[in-house]
XYZ file of C-alpha atoms in Angstrom:
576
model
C 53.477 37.276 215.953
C 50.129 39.020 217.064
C 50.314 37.475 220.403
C 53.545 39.303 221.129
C 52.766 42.076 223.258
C 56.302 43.865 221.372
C 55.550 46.770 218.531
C 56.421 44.977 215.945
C 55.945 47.782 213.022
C 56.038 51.467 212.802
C 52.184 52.270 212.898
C 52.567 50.846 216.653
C 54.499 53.435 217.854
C 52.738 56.307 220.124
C 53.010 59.773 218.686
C 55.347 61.475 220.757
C 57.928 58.723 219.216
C 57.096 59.672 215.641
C 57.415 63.062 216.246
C 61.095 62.712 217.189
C 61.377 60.528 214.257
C 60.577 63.394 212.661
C 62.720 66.070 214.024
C 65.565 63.811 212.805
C 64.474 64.295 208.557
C 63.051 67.238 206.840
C 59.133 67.899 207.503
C 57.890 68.031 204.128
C 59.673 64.630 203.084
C 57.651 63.105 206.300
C 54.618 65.201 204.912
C 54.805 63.818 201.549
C 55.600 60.418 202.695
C 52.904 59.803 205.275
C 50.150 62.085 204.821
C 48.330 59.789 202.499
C 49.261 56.452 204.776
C 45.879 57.027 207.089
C 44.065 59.880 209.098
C 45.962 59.355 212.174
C 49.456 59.870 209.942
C 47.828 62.935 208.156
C 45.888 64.554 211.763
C 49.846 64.518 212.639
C 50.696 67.200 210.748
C 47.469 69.126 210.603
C 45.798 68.699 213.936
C 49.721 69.128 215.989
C 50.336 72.627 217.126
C 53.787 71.448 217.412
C 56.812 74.185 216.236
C 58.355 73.281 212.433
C 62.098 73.688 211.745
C 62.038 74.656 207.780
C 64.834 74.317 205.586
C 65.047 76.346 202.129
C 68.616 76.119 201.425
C 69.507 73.664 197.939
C 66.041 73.239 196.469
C 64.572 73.833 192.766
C 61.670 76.241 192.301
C 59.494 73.995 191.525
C 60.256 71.886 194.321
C 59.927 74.690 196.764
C 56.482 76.004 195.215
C 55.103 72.443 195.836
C 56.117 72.644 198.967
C 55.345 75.771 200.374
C 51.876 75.794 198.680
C 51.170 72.123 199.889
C 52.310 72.372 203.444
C 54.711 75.628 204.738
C 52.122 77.755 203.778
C 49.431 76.686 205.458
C 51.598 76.269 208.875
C 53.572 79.530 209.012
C 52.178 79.933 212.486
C 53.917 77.130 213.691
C 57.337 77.750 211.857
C 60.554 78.375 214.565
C 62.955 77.757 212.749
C 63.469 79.180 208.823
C 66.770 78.630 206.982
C 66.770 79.997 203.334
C 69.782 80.419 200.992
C 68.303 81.331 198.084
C 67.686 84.830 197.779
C 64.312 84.242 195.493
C 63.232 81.782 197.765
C 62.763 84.872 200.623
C 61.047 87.466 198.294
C 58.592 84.520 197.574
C 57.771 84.081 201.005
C 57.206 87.098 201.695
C 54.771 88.036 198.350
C 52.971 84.422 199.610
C 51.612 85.523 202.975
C 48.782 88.499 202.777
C 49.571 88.452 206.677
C 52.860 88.618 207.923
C 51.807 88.392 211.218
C 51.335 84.520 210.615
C 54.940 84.055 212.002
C 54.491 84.855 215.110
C 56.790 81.782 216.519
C 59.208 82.138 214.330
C 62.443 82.402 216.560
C 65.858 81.642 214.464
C 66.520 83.107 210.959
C 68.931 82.109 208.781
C 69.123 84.143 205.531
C 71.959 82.923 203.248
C 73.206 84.404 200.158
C 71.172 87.848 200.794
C 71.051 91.033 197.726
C 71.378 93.455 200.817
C 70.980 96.334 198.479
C 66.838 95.245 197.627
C 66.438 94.312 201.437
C 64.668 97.537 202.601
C 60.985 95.469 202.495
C 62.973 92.583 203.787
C 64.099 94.694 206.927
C 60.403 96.376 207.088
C 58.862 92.663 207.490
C 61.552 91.202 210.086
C 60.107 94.556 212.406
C 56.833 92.643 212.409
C 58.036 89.384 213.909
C 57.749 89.504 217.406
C 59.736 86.204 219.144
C 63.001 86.537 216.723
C 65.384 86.062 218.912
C 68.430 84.688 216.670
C 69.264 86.185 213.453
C 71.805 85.196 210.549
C 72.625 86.796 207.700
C 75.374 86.123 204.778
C 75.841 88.793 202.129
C 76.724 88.280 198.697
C 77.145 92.212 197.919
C 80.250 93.509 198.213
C 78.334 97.293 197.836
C 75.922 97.544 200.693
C 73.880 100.042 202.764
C 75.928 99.515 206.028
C 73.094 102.275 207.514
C 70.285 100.151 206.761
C 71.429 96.750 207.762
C 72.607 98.468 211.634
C 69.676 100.515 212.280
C 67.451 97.912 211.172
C 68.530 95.129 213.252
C 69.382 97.300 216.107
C 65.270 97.871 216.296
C 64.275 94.490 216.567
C 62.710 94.097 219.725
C 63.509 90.586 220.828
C 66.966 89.788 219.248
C 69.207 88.282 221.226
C 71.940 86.970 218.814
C 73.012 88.333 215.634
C 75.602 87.436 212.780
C 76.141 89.717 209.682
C 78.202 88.021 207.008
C 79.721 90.531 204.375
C 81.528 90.220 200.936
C 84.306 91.896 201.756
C 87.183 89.789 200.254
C 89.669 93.090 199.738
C 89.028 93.743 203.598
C 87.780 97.411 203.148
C 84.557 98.675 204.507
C 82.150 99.760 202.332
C 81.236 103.402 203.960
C 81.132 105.134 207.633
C 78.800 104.045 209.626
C 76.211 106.402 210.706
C 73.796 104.977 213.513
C 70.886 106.576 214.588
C 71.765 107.741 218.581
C 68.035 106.854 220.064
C 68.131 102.765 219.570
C 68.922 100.630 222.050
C 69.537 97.128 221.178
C 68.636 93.616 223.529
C 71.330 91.631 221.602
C 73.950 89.902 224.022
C 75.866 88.087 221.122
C 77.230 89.888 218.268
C 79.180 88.657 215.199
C 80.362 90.511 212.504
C 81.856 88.390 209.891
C 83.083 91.492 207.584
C 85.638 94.408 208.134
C 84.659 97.567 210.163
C 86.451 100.729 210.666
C 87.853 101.573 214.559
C 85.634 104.801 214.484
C 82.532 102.637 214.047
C 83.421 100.297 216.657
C 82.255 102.754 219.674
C 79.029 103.809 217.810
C 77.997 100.258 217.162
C 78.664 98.960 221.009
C 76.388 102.069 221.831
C 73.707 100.477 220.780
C 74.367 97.267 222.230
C 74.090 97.893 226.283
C 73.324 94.301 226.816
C 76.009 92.325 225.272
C 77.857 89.848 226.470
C 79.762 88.038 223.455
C 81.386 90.239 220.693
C 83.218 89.114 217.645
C 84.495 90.824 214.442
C 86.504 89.520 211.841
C 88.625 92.186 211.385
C 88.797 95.730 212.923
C 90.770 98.132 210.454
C 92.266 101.807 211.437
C 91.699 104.999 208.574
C 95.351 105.939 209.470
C 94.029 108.681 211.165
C 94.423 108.393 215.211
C 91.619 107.170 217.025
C 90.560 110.113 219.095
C 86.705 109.859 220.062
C 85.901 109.861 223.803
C 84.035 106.575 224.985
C 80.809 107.622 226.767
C 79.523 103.688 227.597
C 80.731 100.809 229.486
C 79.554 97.339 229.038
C 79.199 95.501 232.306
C 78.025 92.252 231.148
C 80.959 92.036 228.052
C 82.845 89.395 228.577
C 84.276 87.218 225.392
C 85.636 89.564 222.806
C 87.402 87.956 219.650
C 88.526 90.369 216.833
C 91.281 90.731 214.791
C 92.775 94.273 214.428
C 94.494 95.663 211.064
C 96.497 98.919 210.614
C 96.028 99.643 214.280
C 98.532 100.373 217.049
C 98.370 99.358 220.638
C 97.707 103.302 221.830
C 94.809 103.688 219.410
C 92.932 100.295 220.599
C 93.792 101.026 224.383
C 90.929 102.659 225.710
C 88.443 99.996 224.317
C 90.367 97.624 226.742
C 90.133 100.550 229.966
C 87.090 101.346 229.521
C 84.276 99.185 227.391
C 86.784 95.487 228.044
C 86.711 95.732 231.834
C 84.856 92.628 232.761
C 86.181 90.289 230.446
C 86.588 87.207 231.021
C 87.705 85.721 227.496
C 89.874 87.718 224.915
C 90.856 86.257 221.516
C 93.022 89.127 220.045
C 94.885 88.943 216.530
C 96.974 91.826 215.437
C 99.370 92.982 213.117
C 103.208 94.710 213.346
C 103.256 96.988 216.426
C 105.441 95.614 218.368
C 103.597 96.748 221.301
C 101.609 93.847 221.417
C 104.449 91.829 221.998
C 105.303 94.012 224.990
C 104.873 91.737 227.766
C 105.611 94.504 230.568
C 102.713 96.271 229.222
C 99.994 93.705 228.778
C 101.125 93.085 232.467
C 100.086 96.495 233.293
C 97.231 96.690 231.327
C 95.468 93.184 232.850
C 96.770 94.144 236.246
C 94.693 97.557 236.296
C 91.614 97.186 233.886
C 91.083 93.606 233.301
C 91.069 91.549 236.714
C 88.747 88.618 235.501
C 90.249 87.669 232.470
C 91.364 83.929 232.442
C 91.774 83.098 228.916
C 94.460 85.163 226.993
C 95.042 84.212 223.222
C 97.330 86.301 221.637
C 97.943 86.019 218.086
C 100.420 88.718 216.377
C 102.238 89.135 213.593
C 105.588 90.806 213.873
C 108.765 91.129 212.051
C 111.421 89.445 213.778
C 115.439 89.966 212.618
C 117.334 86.691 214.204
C 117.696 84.609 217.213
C 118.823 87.235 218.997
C 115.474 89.564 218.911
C 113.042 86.227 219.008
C 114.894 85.552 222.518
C 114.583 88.997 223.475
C 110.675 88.759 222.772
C 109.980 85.654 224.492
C 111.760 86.012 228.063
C 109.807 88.831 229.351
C 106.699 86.218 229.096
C 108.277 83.566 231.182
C 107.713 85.400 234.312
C 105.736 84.647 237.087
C 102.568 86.366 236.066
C 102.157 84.732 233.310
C 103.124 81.079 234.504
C 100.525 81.624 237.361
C 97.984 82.089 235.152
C 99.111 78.987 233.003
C 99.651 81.309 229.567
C 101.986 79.982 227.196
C 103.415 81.957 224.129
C 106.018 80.807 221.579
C 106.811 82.043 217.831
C 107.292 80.493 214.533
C 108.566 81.975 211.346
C 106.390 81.937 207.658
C 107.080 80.566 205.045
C 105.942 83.882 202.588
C 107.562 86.864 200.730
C 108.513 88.358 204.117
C 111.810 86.129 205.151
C 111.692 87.822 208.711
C 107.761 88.166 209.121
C 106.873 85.174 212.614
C 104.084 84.935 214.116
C 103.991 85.291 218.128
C 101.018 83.013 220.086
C 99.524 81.068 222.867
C 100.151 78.030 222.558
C 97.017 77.059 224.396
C 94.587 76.244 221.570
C 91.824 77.816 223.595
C 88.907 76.069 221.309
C 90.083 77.974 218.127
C 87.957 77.154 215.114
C 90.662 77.537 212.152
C 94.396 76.289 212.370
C 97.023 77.036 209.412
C 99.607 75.152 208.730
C 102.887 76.357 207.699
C 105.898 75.208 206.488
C 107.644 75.773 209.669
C 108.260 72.858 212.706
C 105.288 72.803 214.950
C 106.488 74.424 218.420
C 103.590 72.515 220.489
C 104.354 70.274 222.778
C 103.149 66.748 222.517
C 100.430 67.390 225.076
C 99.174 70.141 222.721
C 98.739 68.217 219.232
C 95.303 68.029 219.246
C 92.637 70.086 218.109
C 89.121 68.721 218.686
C 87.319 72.196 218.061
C 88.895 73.059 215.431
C 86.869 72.884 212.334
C 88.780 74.750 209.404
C 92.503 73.645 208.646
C 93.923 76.331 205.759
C 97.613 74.543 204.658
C 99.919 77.140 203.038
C 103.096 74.763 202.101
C 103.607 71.459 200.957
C 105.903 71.119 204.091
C 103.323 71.494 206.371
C 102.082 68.097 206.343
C 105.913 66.357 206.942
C 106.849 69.156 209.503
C 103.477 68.721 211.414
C 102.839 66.071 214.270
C 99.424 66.980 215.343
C 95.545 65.505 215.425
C 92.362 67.491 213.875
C 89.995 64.637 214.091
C 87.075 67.346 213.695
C 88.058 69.245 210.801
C 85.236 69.867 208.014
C 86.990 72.613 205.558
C 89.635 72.487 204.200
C 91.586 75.348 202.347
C 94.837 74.835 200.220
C 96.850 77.649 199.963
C 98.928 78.798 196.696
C 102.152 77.154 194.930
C 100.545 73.700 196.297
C 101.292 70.712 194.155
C 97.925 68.830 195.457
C 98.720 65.395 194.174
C 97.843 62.083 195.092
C 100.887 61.516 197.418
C 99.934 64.649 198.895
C 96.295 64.092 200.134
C 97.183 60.458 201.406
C 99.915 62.266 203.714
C 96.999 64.716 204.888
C 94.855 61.887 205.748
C 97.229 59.812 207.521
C 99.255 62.372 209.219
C 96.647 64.867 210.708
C 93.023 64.897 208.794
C 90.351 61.868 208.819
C 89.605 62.891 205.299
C 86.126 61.395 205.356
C 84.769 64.105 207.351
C 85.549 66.579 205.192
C 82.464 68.566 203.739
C 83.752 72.043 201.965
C 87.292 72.103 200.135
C 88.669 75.594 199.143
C 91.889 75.429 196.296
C 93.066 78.856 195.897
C 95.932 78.177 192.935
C 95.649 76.223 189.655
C 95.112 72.329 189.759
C 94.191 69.883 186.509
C 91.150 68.456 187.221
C 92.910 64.799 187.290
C 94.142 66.123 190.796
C 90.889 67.345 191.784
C 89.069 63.823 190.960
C 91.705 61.735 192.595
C 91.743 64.233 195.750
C 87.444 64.143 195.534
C 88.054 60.396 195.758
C 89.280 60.487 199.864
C 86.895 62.860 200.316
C 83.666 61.183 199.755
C 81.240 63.363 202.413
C 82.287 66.651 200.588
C 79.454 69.040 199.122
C 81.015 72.194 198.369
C 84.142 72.748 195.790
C 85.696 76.119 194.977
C 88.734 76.192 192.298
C 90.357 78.898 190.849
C 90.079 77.316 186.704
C 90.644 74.457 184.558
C 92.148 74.318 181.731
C 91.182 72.777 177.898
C 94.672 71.134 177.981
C 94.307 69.627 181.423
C 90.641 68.589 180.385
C 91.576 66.328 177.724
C 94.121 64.776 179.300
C 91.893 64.117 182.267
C 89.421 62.282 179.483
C 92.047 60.416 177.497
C 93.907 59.284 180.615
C 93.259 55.608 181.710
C 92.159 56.111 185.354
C 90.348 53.146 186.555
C 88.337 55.663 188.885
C 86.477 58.118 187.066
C 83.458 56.454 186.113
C 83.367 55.478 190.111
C 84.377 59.095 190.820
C 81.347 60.182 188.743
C 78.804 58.001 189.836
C 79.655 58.351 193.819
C 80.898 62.162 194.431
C 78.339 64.014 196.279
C 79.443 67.627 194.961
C 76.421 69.860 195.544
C 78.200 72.962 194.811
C 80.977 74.275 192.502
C 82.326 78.102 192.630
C 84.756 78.404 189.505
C 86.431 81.724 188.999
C 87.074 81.314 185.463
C 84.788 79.218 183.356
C 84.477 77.957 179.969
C 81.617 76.068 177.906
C 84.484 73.202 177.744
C 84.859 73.432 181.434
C 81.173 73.285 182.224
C 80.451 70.698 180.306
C 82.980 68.658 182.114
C 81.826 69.843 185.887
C 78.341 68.428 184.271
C 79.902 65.502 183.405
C 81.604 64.165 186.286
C 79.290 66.118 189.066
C 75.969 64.790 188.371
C 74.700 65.779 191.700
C 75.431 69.475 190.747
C 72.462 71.767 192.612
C 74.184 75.357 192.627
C 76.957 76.889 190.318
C 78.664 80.342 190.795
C 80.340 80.840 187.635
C 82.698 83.670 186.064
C 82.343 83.672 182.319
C 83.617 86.106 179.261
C 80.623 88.178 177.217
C 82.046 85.588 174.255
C 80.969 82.476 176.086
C 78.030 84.002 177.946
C 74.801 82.625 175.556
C 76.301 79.145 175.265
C 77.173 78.366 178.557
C 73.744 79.647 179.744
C 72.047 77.482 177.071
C 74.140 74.238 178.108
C 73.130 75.124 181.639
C 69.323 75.925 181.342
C 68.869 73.111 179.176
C 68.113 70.007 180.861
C 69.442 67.033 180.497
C 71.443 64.113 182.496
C 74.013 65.856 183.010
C 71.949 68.342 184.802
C 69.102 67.184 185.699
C 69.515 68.075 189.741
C 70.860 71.473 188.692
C 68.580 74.636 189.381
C 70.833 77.530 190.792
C 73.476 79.301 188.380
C 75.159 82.890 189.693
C 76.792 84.191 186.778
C 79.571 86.465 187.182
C 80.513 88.677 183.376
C 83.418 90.385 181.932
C 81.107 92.993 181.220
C 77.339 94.078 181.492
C 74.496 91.621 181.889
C 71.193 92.818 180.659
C 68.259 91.133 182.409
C 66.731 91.358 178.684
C 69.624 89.836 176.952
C 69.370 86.673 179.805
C 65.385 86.196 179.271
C 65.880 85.982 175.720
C 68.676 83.218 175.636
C 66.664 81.426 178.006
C 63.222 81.876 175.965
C 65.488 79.719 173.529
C 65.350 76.631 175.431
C 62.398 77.073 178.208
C 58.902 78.826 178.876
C 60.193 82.574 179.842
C 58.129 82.166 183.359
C 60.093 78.773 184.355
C 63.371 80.750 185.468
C 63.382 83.324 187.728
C 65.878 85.953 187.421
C 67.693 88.292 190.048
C 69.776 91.113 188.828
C 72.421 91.606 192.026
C 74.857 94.237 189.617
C 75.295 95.295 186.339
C 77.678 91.935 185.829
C 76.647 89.914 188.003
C 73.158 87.388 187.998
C 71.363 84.935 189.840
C 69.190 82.449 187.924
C 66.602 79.855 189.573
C 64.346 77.274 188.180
């Protein structure tokens, strides 16, 4: 064997080799696993001036203590890449460097799960870090300083991309916006995943003279007519998506004369003007103000009386402008409270991220049935799956909408018919479902992480654990649930989620003022059940007092071995 010239073990290999071993598993794990092997293993890490990708996201505090103490710390000058979703996790860092300057690679920054409303230091210490080019963050406030978070970012010198993630669930802005007129922004790609008003829209592209990709989850009107003269045009804009509420084609018309000229890609959604379904006028419109666009994905919601009127809709956009340009529309009705409500579309799929599926016959062709960039499929009635004849072979959410019987039968006609189930990573069930259901449908879902249910039910609980399914102790033993989010939440059903998801790291809970100390205590305390479980938010039917939480917790552990963050007056975040 030594007379082989061939690497026959690891050690063998040159550096450069190991180091893209490395890039491929997290760098403390490779720390802690080779640092004590020899000194060329350990020079490695300390000796390379090489840039460190660092992931905070699921991760106990004592586990990231070790870590940042043993390693992070000591290399923050080499970080370029920090992703944190724990909202402790990023005060810590900051209290554990007397310099912040230390970062000075640090490029990308993903903040996750952010308490906007104690994130004035936070926003003083991102000022300081001079290559940040990309910045993320995700909100878990629902009350924020809009006026902070805008004139903050807007000041950072080097940012080129930027994503702002709100909790805005009842789609209503939080505020006016109020910019300060004198900063100019570098960032070229914008995303705001949270509602804005139309009179904010202009002050926010004012500070923005650069961009080139804007996106916004939903633009909503006051009901008052959009009357404010544009002063700015954006020559490099060219991909807008955004989805307009409450707003009619006149108010949202001089955005698309004036700041839209040069675009190239538009992703529109909108809502019951019927304007936007005018085909004469979007004619007009692309004609005289928007020359380059080549990609026109039209999504709007209308209400539409009979055959009659959908015909009437549809022929003006079989013309000869729009077949030249190779764009598509056709309509289907919803299955909803609205018997007349259809939705008018491209049919091109134009790399769409999210497809619903309705209870309606797909209209696409069979040169259109499949979706390879989609990645979130939302299904809204049990029909959808029979009436349905198309591919999502990339799909990694999935999101079950209400009055869904989501049995057995159910999820193997999902699988076979348009999902590969095994790829799925985050499920979303918006209605009620017995947790027998939820094991079985866990079961052809073996990659998924993240669960979020609506409730369970005592009833449903002990039939689920008097019922003779072969599968449960296999379900419990194999499911790789990391995280649960449960609306409503008893000590019954927590002690089942223990039971059954023993690889439980993070729980968002909602719980009554009744059930508050004994659910805490079952969750604090560790045990089997638990024993990979160190992240609880607890949502209350009424006040939480950080005093009242350290003294049910001084019941079962040390008062310094959980950390406690206060986001409202009922709602907590617990880490240990």
């Amino acid at each position: 064997m030594s007379e082989n010239p061939m690497i026959t073990c690891f050690e063998h290999l040159s550096n450069e080799i190991i180091y893209e071993i490395f890039d491929y598993i997290d760098m403390y794990q490779a720390y802690k696993l080779f640092r004590s092997l020899n000194i060329r293993f350990r020079n490695l890490f300390t000796l390379s001036t090489d840039p460190i990708e660092v992931n905070f996201c699921l991760m106990s505090r004592a586990s990231f203590e070790e870590s940042y103490r043993e390693f992070f710390g000591l290399y923050t000058d080499r970080i370029r890449s920090l992703h944190v979703s724990n909202r402790l996790i990023i005060n810590s860092i900051i209290s554990f460097i007397p310099n912040p300057s230390l970062f000075t690679r640090l490029e990308t920054l993903y903040l996750n799960n952010m308490n906007i409303k104690d994130s004035h230091e936070l926003f003083d210490y991102l000022s300081l870090l001079p290559q940040l080019s990309t910045l993320i963050i995700s909100s878990i406030n629902k009350c924020y300083d809009k006026n902070l978070i805008y004139n903050s970012i807007f000041r950072l010198s080097s940012l080129k991309y930027c994503k702002i993630s709100i909790n805005d669930t009842d789609d209503t802005p939080h505020g006016l916006l109020m910019t300060e007129s004198d900063i100019l922004s570098p960032i070229e790609h914008l995303v705001i995943d949270s509602c804005i008003y139309l009179q904010e829209l202009a002050r926010l592209l004012s500070h923005v003279p650069h961009l080139r990709r804007l996106s916004i989850k939903c633009v909503i009107s006051t009901f008052s007519f959009y009357r404010e003269t544009l002063r700015l045009t954006l020559h490099d804009l060219t991909h807008v998506s955004l989805k307009l509420k409450y707003i009619n084609f006149d108010e949202f018309e001089p955005f698309f004369k004036l700041l839209f000229t040069n675009l190239r890609v538009l992703h529109l959604s909108t809502h019951m003007d019927r304007q936007f379904a005018n085909a004469q006028r979007w004619e007009h419109l692309i004609t005289t103000h928007l020359p380059n666009l080549r990609i026109f994905d039209l999504q709007h919601t209308i209400l539409l009386s009979g055959p009659v009127q959908c015909r009437q809709l549809m022929e003006p956009f079989t013309g000869l402008f729009w077949i030249e340009r190779k764009w598509f529309f056709t309509h289907t009705h919803y299955c909803s409270e609205y018997p007349n409500e259809a939705l008018f579309y491209s049919i091109q799929p134009y790399r769409r991220k999210e497809y619903t599926l309705t209870g309606v016959e797909s209209q696409c062709s069979s040169s259109e049935n499949r979706f390879d960039s989609v990645r979130h499929i939302h299904i809204d009635h049990e029909l959808a799956i029979a009436n349905h004849s198309i591919n999502i072979p990339n799909a990694t959410e999935l999101t079950f909408g209400k009055d869904l019987d989501i049995s057995h039968d159910f999820i193997a006609k999902i699988s076979t018919n348009i999902i590969p189930l095994f790829g799925i990573t985050k499920i979303t069930i918006t209605d009620y479902i017995c947790f027998t259901n939820v094991a079985k449908m866990l079961l052809f879902t073996p990659n998924c992480k993240y669960l979020t249910l609506p409730c369970l039910s005592f009833n449903e609980q002990a039939s689920f654990s008097n019922e003779s399914f072969d599968n449960v102790q296999e379900f419990a033993c194999k499911n790789i649930i990391q995280c649960v989010n449960i609306q409503s939440c008893t000590l019954d059903d927590v002690q089942l989620l223990l039971k059954f998801f023993r690889r439980l790291e993070y729980l968002t809970i909602s719980v009554t003022q009744e059930e508050l100390q004994s659910i805490l205590k079952c969750l604090v305390t560790g045990n089997e059940n638990n024993r990979y479980l160190h992240s609880v938010c607890i949502r209350s039917t009424s006040d939480i007092w950080d005093e009242k939480l350290i003294n049910i917790i001084k019941e079962v552990r040390q008062e310094d071995e959980v950390s406690i963050n206060m986001i409202s007056y009922c709602n907590s975040y617990l880490w240990w």
